[in-house]
Amino acid sequence: PDPSTVWGWTFVWYAGRRAGDLDNRRKVLQDAMRGLFWVDDKQIVEDGAFLEYDKESPRMEITVKLLSIPHPFAIQPKKRRAA
């Protein structure tokens, strides 16, 4: 992952029964995708989370989109000093 990029993402949680905390699910998913898309979740500048109910087919649908390369507000890599 490139720390100079920024991302947008949306996830829809189709719960099969009574659902827990949507925000906690969002955080777990963002952490799980660290290293696949972003270096740090500070790179996420568009964020959407939705809860629906579907007893027949419980699932999560995740959409991730690259918004900009590089982005002026993105995390800049630390420069190493010469030894």
Short mmCIF file of C-alpha atoms in Angstrom, two decimals:
data_model
loop_
_atom_site.label_atom_id
_atom_site.label_comp_id
_atom_site.label_asym_id
_atom_site.label_seq_id
_atom_site.Cartn_x
_atom_site.Cartn_y
_atom_site.Cartn_z
CA PRO A 1 0.00 0.00 0.00
CA ASP A 2 1.05 3.52 -0.79
CA PRO A 3 0.79 5.95 2.14
CA SER A 4 0.30 8.90 -0.24
CA THR A 5 -3.05 7.62 -1.55
CA VAL A 6 -6.50 8.26 -0.12
CA TRP A 7 -9.47 5.92 -0.15
CA GLY A 8 -13.21 5.84 0.09
CA TRP A 9 -15.16 2.85 1.28
CA THR A 10 -18.67 1.74 2.06
CA PHE A 11 -19.92 -1.37 3.72
CA VAL A 12 -23.42 -2.73 4.13
CA TRP A 13 -24.00 -5.26 6.86
CA TYR A 14 -27.01 -7.46 6.09
CA ALA A 15 -27.65 -8.94 9.52
CA GLY A 16 -29.65 -12.14 9.83
CA ARG A 17 -31.02 -11.24 13.23
CA ARG A 18 -30.65 -8.54 15.83
CA ALA A 19 -27.45 -6.66 15.10
CA GLY A 20 -24.72 -5.36 17.36
CA ASP A 21 -22.82 -2.11 17.13
CA LEU A 22 -22.35 -1.00 13.52
CA ASP A 23 -19.43 1.30 14.38
CA ASN A 24 -17.47 -1.53 16.02
CA ARG A 25 -17.93 -3.67 12.89
CA ARG A 26 -16.68 -0.79 10.77
CA LYS A 27 -13.53 -0.43 12.87
CA VAL A 28 -12.76 -4.15 12.75
CA LEU A 29 -13.14 -4.22 8.96
CA GLN A 30 -10.95 -1.14 8.50
CA ASP A 31 -8.24 -2.71 10.65
CA ALA A 32 -8.53 -6.01 8.76
CA MET A 33 -8.02 -4.24 5.42
CA ARG A 34 -4.95 -2.34 6.65
CA GLY A 35 -2.03 -3.51 4.56
CA LEU A 36 -4.30 -4.54 1.67
CA PHE A 37 -5.44 -1.07 0.66
CA TRP A 38 -4.20 1.55 3.11
CA VAL A 39 -1.28 1.86 5.51
CA ASP A 40 -3.36 3.71 8.10
CA ASP A 41 -7.09 4.33 8.34
CA LYS A 42 -6.29 8.07 8.32
CA GLN A 43 -6.09 7.59 4.54
CA ILE A 44 -9.86 6.95 4.43
CA VAL A 45 -11.56 10.22 3.53
CA GLU A 46 -14.98 8.85 2.50
CA ASP A 47 -16.66 6.47 4.89
CA GLY A 48 -20.13 4.94 4.78
CA ALA A 49 -21.67 2.19 6.90
CA PHE A 50 -25.20 0.85 6.63
CA LEU A 51 -27.21 -1.78 8.49
CA GLU A 52 -29.93 -3.81 6.76
CA TYR A 53 -31.65 -7.05 7.74
CA ASP A 54 -31.74 -10.16 5.56
CA LYS A 55 -32.63 -13.38 7.38
CA GLU A 56 -32.28 -15.41 4.19
CA SER A 57 -28.78 -14.26 3.28
CA PRO A 58 -26.80 -12.52 6.06
CA ARG A 59 -23.59 -11.00 4.72
CA MET A 60 -21.37 -7.94 4.42
CA GLU A 61 -20.81 -6.16 1.14
CA ILE A 62 -17.76 -3.92 0.97
CA THR A 63 -16.87 -1.42 -1.74
CA VAL A 64 -13.44 0.22 -1.72
CA LYS A 65 -12.40 2.93 -4.16
CA LEU A 66 -9.13 4.72 -4.74
CA LEU A 67 -9.79 8.45 -4.73
CA SER A 68 -6.44 10.08 -5.43
CA ILE A 69 -2.77 9.36 -6.03
CA PRO A 70 -1.09 11.20 -4.33
CA HIS A 71 -3.36 13.30 -2.19
CA PRO A 72 -2.21 16.50 -0.44
CA PHE A 73 -3.72 15.41 2.89
CA ALA A 74 -2.35 11.87 2.80
CA ILE A 75 0.25 10.56 5.20
CA GLN A 76 3.70 11.36 3.92
CA PRO A 77 6.42 8.72 4.37
CA LYS A 78 9.07 9.61 6.91
CA LYS A 79 12.37 10.59 5.38
CA ARG A 80 15.35 8.60 6.60
CA ARG A 81 18.42 10.42 7.68
CA ALA A 82 21.73 9.37 6.20
CA ALA A 83 23.94 7.39 8.57
#
